[in-house]
mmCIF file of C-alpha atoms (C1' of nucleotides) in Angstrom:
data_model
loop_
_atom_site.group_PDB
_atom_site.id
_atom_site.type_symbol
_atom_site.label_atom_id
_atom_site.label_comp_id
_atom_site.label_asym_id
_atom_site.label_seq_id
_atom_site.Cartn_x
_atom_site.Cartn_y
_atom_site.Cartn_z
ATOM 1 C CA UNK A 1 12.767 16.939 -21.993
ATOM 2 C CA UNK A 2 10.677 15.158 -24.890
ATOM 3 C CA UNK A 3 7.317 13.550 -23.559
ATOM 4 C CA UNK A 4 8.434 10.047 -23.779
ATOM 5 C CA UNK A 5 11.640 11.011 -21.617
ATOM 6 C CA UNK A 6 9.186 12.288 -19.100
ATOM 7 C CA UNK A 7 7.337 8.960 -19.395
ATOM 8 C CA UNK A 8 10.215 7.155 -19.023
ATOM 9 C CA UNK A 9 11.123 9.054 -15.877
ATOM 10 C CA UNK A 10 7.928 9.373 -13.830
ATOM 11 C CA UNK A 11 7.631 5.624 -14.711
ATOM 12 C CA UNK A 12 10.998 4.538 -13.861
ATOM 13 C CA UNK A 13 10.908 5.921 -11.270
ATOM 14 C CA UNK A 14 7.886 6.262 -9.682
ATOM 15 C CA UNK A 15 6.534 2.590 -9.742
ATOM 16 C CA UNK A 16 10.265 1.042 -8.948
ATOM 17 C CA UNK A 17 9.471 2.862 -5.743
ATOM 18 C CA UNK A 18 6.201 1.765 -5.445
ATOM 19 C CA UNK A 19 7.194 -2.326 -6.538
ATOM 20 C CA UNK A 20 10.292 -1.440 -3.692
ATOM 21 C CA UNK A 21 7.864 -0.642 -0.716
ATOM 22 C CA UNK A 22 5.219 -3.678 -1.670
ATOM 23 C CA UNK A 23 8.348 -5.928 -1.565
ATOM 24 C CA UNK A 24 10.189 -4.052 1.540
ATOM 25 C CA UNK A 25 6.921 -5.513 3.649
ATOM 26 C CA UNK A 26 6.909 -8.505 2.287
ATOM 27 C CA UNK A 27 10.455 -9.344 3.208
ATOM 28 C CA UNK A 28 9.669 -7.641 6.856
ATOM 29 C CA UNK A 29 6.483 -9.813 7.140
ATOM 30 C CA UNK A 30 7.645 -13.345 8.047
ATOM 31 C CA UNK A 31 10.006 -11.734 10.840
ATOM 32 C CA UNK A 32 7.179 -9.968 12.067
ATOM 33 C CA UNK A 33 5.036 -12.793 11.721
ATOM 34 C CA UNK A 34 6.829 -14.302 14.781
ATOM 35 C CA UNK A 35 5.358 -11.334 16.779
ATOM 36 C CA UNK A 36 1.916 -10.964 14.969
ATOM 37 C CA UNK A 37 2.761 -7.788 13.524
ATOM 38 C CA UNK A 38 2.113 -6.354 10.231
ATOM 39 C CA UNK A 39 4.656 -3.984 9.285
ATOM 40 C CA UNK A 40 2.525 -0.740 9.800
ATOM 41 C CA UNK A 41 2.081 -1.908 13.331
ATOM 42 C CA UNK A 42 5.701 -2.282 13.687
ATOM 43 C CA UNK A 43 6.449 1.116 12.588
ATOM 44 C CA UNK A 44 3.637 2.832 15.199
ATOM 45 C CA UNK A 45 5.984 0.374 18.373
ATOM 46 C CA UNK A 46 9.134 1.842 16.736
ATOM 47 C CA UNK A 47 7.856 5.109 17.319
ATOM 48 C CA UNK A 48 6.776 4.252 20.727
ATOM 49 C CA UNK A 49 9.796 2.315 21.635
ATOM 50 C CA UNK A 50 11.680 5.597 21.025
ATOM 51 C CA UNK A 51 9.301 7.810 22.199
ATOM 52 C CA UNK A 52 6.648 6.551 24.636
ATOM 53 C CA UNK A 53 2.802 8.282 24.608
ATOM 54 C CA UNK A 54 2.299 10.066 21.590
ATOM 55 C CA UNK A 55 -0.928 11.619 20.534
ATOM 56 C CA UNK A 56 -2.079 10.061 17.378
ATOM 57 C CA UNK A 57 -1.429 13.479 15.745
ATOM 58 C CA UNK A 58 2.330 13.124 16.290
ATOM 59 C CA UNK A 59 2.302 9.478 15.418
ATOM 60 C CA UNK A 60 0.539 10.727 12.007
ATOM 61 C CA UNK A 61 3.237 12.953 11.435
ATOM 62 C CA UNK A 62 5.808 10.743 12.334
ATOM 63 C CA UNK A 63 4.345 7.819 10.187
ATOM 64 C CA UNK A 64 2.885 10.093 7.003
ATOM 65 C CA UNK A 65 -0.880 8.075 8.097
ATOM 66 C CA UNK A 66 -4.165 10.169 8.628
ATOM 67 C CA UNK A 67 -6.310 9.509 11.645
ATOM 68 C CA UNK A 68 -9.005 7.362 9.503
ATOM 69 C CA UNK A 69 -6.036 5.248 8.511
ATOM 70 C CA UNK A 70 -4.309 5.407 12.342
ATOM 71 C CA UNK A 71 -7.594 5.065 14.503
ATOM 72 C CA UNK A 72 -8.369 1.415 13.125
ATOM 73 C CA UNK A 73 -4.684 0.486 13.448
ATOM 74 C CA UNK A 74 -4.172 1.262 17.271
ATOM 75 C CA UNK A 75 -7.524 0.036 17.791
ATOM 76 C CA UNK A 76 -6.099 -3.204 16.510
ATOM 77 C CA UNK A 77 -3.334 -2.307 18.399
ATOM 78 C CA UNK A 78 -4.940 -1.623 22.001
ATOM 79 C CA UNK A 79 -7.189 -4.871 21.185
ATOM 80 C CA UNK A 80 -3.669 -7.142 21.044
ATOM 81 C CA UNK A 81 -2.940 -4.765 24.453
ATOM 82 C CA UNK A 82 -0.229 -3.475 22.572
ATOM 83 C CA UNK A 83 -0.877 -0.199 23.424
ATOM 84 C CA UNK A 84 -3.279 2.174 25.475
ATOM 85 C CA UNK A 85 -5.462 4.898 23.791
ATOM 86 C CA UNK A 86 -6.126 7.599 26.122
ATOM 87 C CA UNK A 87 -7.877 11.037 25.717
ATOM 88 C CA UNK A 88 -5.423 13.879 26.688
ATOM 89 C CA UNK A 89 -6.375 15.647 30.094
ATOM 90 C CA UNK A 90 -4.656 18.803 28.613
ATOM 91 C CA UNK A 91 -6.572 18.406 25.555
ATOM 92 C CA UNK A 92 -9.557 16.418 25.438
ATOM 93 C CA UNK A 93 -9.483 16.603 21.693
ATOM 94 C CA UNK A 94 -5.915 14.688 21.694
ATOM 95 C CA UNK A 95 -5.925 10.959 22.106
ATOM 96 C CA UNK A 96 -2.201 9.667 23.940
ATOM 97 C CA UNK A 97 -1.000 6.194 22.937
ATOM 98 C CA UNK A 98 0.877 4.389 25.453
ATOM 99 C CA UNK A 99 3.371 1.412 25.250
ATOM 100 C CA UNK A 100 1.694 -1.647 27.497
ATOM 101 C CA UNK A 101 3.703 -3.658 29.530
ATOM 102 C CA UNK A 102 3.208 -5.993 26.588
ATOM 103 C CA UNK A 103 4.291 -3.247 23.686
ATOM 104 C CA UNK A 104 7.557 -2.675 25.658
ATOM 105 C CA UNK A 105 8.485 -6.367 26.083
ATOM 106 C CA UNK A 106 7.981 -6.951 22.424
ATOM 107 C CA UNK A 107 11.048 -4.347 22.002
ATOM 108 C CA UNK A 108 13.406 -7.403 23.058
ATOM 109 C CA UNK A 109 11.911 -9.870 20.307
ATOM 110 C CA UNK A 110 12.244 -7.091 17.830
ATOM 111 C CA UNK A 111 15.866 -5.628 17.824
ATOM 112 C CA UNK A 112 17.254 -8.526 16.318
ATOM 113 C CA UNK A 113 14.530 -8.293 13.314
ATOM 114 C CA UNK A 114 16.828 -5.424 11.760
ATOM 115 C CA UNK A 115 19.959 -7.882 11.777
ATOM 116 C CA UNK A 116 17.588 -9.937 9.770
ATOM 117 C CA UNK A 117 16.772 -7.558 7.082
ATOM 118 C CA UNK A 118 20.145 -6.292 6.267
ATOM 119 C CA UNK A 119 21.447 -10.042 6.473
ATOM 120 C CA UNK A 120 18.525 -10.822 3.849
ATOM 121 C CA UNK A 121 19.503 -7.539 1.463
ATOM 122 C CA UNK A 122 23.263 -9.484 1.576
ATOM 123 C CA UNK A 123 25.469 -10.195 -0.793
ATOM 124 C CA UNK A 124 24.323 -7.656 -2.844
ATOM 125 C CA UNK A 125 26.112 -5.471 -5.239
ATOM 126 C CA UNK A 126 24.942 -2.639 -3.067
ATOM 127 C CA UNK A 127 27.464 -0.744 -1.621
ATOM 128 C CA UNK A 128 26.668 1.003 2.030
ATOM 129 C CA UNK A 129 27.959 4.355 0.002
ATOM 130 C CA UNK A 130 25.684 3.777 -2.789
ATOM 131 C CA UNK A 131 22.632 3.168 0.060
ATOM 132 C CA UNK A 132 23.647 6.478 1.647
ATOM 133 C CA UNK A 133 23.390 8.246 -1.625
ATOM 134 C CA UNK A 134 19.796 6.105 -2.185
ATOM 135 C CA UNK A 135 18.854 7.762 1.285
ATOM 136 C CA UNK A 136 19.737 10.648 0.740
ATOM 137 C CA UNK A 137 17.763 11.397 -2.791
ATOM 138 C CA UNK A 138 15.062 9.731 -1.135
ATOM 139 C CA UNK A 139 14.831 11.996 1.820
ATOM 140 C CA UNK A 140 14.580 14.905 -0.729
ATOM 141 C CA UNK A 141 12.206 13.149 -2.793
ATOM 142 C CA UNK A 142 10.129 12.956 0.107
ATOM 143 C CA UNK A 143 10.479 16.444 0.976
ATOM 144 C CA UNK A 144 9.366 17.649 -2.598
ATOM 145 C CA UNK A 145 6.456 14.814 -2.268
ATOM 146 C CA UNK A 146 5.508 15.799 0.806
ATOM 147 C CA UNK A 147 5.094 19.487 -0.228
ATOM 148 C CA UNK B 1 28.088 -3.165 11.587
ATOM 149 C CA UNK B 2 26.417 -2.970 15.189
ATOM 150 C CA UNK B 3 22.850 -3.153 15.723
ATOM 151 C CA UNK B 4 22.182 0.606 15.954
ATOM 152 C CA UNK B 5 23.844 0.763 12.898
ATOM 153 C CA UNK B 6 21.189 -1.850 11.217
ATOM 154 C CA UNK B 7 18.605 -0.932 13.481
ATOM 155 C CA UNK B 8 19.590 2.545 11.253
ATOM 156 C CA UNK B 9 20.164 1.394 8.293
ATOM 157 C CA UNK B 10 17.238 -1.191 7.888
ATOM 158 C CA UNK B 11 14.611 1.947 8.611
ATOM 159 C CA UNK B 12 16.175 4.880 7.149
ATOM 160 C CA UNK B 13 16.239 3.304 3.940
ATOM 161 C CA UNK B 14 12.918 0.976 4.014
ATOM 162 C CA UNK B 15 10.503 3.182 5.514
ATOM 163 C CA UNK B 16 11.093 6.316 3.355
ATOM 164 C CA UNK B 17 10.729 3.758 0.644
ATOM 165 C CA UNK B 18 7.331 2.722 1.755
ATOM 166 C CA UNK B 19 6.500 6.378 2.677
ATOM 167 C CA UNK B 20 7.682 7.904 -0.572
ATOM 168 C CA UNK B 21 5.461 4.971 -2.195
ATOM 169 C CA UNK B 22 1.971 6.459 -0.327
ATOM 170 C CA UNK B 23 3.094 10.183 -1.212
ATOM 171 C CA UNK B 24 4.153 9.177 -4.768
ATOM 172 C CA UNK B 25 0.305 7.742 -5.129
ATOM 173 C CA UNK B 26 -0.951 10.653 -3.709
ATOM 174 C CA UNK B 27 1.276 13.034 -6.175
ATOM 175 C CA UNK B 28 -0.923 11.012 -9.082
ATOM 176 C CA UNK B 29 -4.463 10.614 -7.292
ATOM 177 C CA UNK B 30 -5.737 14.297 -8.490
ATOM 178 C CA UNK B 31 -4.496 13.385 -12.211
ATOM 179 C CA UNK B 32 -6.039 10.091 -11.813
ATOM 180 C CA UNK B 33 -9.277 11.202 -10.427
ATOM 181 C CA UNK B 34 -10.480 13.153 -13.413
ATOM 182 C CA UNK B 35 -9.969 10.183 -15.721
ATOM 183 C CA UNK B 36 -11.595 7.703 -12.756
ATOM 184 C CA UNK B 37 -8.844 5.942 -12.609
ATOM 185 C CA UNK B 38 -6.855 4.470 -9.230
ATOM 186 C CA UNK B 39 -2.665 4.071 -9.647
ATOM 187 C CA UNK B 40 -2.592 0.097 -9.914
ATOM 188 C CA UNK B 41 -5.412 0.571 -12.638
ATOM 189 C CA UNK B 42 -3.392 2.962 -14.349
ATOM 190 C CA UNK B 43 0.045 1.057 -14.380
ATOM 191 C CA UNK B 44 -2.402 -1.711 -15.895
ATOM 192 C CA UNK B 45 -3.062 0.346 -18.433
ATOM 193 C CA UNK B 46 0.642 1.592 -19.082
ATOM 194 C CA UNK B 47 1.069 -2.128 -19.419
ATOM 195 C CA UNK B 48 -1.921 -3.125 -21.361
ATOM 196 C CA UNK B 49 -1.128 0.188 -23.954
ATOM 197 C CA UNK B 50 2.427 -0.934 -24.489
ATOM 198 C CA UNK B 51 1.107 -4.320 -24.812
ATOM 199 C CA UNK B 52 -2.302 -5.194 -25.657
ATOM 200 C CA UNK B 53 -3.582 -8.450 -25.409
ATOM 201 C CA UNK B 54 -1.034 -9.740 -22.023
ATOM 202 C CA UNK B 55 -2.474 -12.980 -19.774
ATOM 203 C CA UNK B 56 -3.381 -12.223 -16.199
ATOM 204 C CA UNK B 57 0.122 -14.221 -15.665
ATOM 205 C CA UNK B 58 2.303 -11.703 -17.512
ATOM 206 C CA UNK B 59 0.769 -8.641 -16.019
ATOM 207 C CA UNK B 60 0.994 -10.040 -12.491
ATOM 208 C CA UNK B 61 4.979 -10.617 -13.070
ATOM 209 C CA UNK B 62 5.588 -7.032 -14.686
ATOM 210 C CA UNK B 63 3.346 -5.140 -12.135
ATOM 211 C CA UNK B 64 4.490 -7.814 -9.035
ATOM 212 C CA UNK B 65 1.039 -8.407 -8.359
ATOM 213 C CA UNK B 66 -0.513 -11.961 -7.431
ATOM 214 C CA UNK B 67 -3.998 -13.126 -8.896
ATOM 215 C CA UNK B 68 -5.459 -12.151 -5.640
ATOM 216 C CA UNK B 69 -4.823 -8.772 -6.013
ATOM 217 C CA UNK B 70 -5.625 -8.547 -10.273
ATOM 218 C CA UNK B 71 -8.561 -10.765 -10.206
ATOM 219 C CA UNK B 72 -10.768 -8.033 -8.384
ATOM 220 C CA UNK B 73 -8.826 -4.984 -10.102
ATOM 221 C CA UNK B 74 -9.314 -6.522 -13.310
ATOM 222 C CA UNK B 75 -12.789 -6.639 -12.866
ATOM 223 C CA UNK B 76 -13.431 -3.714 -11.539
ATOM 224 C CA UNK B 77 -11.997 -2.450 -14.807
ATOM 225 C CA UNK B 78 -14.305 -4.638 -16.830
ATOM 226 C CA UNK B 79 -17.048 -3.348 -15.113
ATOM 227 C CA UNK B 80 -15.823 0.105 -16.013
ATOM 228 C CA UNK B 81 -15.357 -1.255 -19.890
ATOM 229 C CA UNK B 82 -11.610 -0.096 -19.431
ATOM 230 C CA UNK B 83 -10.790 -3.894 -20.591
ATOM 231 C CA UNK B 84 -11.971 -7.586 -21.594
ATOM 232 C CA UNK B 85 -11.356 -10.494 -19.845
ATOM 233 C CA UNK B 86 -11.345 -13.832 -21.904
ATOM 234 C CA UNK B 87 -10.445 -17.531 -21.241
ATOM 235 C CA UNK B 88 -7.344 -17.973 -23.656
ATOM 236 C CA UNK B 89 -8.304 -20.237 -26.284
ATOM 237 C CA UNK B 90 -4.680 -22.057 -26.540
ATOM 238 C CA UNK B 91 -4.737 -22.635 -22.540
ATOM 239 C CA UNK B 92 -7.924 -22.842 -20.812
ATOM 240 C CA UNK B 93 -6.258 -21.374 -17.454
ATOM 241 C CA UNK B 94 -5.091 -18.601 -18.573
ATOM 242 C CA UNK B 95 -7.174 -15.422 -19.124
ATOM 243 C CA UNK B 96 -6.317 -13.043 -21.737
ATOM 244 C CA UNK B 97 -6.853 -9.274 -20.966
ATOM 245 C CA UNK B 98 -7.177 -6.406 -23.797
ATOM 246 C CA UNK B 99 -8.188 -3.403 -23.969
ATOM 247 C CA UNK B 100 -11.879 -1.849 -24.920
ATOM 248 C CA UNK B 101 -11.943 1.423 -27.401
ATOM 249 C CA UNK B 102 -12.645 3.203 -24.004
ATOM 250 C CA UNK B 103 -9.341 1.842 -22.360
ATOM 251 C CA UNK B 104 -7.542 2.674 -25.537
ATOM 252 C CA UNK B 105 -8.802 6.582 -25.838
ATOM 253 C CA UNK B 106 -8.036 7.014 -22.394
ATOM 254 C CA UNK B 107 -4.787 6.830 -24.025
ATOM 255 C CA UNK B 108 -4.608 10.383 -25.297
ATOM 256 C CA UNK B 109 -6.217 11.666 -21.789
ATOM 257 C CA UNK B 110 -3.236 9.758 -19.998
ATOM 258 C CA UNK B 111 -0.194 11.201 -22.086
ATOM 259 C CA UNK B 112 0.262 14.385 -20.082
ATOM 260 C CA UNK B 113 0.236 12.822 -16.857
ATOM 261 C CA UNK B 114 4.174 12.384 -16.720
ATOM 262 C CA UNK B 115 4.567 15.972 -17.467
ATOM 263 C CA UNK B 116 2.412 16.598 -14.986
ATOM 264 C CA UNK B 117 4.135 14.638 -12.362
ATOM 265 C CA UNK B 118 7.377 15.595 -13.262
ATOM 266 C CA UNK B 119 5.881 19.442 -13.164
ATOM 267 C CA UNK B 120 5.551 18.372 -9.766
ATOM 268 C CA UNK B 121 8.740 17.265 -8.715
ATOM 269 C CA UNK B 122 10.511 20.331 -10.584
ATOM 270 C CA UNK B 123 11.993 22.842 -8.990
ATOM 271 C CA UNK B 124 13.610 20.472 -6.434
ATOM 272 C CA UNK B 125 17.283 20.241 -5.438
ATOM 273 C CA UNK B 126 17.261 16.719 -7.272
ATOM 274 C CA UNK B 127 19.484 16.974 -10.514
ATOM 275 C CA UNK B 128 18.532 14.272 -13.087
ATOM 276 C CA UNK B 129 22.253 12.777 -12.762
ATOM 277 C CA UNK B 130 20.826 11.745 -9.074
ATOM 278 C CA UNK B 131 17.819 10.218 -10.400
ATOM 279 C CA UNK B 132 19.158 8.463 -12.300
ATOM 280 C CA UNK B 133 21.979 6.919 -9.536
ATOM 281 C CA UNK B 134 18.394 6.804 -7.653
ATOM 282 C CA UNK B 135 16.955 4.767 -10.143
ATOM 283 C CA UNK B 136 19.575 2.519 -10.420
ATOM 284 C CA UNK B 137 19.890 1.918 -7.052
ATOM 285 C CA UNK B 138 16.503 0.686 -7.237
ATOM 286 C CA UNK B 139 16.294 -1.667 -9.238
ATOM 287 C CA UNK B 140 19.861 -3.355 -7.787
ATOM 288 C CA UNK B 141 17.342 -3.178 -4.422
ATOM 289 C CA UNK B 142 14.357 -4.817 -6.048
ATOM 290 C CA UNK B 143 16.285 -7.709 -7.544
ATOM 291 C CA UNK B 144 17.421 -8.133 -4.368
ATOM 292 C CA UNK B 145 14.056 -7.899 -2.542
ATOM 293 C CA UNK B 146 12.867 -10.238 -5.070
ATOM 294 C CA UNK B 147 14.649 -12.948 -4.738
ATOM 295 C "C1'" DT C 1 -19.120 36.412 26.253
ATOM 296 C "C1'" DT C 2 -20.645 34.795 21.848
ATOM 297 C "C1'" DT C 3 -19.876 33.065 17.802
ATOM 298 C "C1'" DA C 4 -17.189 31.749 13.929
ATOM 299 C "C1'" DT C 5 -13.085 29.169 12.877
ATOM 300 C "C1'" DA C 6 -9.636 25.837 13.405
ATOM 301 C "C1'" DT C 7 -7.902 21.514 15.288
ATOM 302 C "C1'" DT C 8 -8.084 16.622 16.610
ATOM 303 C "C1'" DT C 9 -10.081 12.176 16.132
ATOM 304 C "C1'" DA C 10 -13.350 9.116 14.495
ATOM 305 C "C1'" DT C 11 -16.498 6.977 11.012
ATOM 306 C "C1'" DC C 12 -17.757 5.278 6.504
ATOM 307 C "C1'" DG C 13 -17.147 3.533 1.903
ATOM 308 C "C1'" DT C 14 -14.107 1.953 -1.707
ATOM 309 C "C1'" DA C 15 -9.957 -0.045 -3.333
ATOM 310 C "C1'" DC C 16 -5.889 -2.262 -2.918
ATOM 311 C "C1'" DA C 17 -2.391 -5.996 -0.863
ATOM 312 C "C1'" DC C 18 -1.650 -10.471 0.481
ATOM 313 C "C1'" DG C 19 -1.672 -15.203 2.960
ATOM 314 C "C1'" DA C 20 -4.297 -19.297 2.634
ATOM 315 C "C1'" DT C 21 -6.953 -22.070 0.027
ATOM 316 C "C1'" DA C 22 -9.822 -23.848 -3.901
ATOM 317 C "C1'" DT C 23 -10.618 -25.154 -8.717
ATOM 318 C "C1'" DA C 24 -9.772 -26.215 -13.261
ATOM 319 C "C1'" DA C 25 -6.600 -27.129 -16.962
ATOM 320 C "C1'" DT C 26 -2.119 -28.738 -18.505
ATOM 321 C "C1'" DC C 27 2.076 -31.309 -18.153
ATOM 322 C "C1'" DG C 28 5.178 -35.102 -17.142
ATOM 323 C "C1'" DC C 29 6.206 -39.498 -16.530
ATOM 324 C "C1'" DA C 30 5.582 -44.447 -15.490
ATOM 325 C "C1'" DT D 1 -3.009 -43.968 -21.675
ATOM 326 C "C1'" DG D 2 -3.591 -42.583 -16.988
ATOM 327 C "C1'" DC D 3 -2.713 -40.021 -12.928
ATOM 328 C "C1'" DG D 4 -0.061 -37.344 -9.784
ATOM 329 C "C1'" DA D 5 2.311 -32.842 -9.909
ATOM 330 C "C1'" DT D 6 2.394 -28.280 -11.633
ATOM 331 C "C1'" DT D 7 0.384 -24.052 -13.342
ATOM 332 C "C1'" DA D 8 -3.111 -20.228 -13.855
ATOM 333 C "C1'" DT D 9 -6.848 -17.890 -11.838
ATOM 334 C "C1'" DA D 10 -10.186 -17.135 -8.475
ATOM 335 C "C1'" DT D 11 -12.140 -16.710 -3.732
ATOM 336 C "C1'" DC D 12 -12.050 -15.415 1.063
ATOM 337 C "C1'" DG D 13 -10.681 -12.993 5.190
ATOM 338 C "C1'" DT D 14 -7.916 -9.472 7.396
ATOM 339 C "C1'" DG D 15 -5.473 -5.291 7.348
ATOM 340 C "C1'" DT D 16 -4.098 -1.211 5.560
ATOM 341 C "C1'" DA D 17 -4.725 3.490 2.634
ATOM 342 C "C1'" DC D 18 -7.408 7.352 1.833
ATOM 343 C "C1'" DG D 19 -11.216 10.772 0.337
ATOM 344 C "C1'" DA D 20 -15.238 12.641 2.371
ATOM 345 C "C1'" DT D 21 -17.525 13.732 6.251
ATOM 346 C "C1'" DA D 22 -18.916 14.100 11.153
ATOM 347 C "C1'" DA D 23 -18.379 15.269 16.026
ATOM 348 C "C1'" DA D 24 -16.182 17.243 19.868
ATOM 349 C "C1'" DT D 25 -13.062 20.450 21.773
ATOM 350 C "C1'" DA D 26 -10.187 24.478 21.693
ATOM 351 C "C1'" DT D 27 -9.045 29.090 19.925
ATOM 352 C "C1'" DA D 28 -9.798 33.658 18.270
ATOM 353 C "C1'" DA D 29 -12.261 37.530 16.778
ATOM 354 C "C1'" DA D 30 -16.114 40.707 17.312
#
DNA sequence: TTTATATTTATCGTACACGATATAATCGCA
DNA sequence: TGCGATTATATCGTGTACGATAAATATAAA
């Protein structure tokens, strides 16, 4: 592979994914407006809808976020009484986040906000074959990434 | 499609997109670091060394950045004497970037970046034929998104 | 048991990212 | 020619990201 292939590569690829995720929360944010979520706060009550009290060490794994990035957030979070930040009695080192009566009701305003996604990625010329395929190299990108 | 299906869909595409986005900056952070240089600042420079000379205008459509994002980036490499920023003499509003000696001998410091990346990525189960499915993909998505 | 080490969060500083808004220059049209 | 609409940047406030570091707790080795 000559340099400029390589250039062409990291580059083609590399900042199409970045351009992709700036533009994937900006078509989540006016559904998630409605709710006075930002899209990272979304993600943390997807986790929690699925799984309910999570130490922020799971929900960092989970979400790819550090603790100086997660901290902040569910502060935010726990201010809005989203959630609850508790220290672990097992562990006093672990903090547990817990849905609120508030995080859980927010569930029913929020299932129909994946409808709304796909319905605004419509019409494409992107077949659901081609998006598994897209998922698929992504998860292994990921993986390498990640390493 | 039901809504598990969406629900599905809708995050196991988008948020590996916007995960593989923070890793991807992470994978270029340590290159970037020895020449001082963030990842937006650098895909300004891509930009600027393809093209020198581009209005704040053209760089915010190729890099999908607004003004309120470039303004204080673009500064922050003037400050660094990475580039110039001047009033456009044809129109008034507009304001012309180009690069300093310093941005352009970074240059020759930046080239083997790529091959770095892509050193990286290698040794992955990810054949090029993929990437390139990946890639197109991609962009089909961002049109989309962009719309 | 001590003490060194590792783990889990939190804090701080810097740099994006972006909605809302402001300002100045240019354009279009009556 | 004017003057309202559009365009190009800039400013401001809030919310992530993240490297570096700190602080508290738990674990392990001597």
């Amino acid at each position: 592979m000559t340099d400029g292939e390589k250039l062409l590569l990291s580059n083609q690829v590399c900042f199409p994914v970045v351009v992709a995720s700036r533009l994937i929360t900006r078509v989540y944010s006016p559904f998630l407006e409605e709710l006075d979520l930002t899209y990272p706060q979304y993600l943390v009550l997807l986790a929690l809808w699925e799984t309910d009290r999570q130490t922020v060490g799971e929900l960092s794994r989970k979400l790819f976020l550090d603790s100086n990035t997660l901290t902040p957030l569910l502060k935010r979070m726990e201010e809005k009484e989203l959630v609850y930040r508790n220290r672990s009695k097992q562990d006093e080192r672990s903090v547990v986040i817990s849905l609120s009566e508030t995080g859980i009701g927010l569930k029913e305003k929020a299932v129909c906000i994946p409808d709304q996604i796909i319905r605004s990625l419509e019409g494409s010329s992107v077949s659901t074959e081609e998006i598994l395929k897209f998922r698929e190299t992504l998860g292994k990108l990921i993986a390498i990434l990640d390493k």
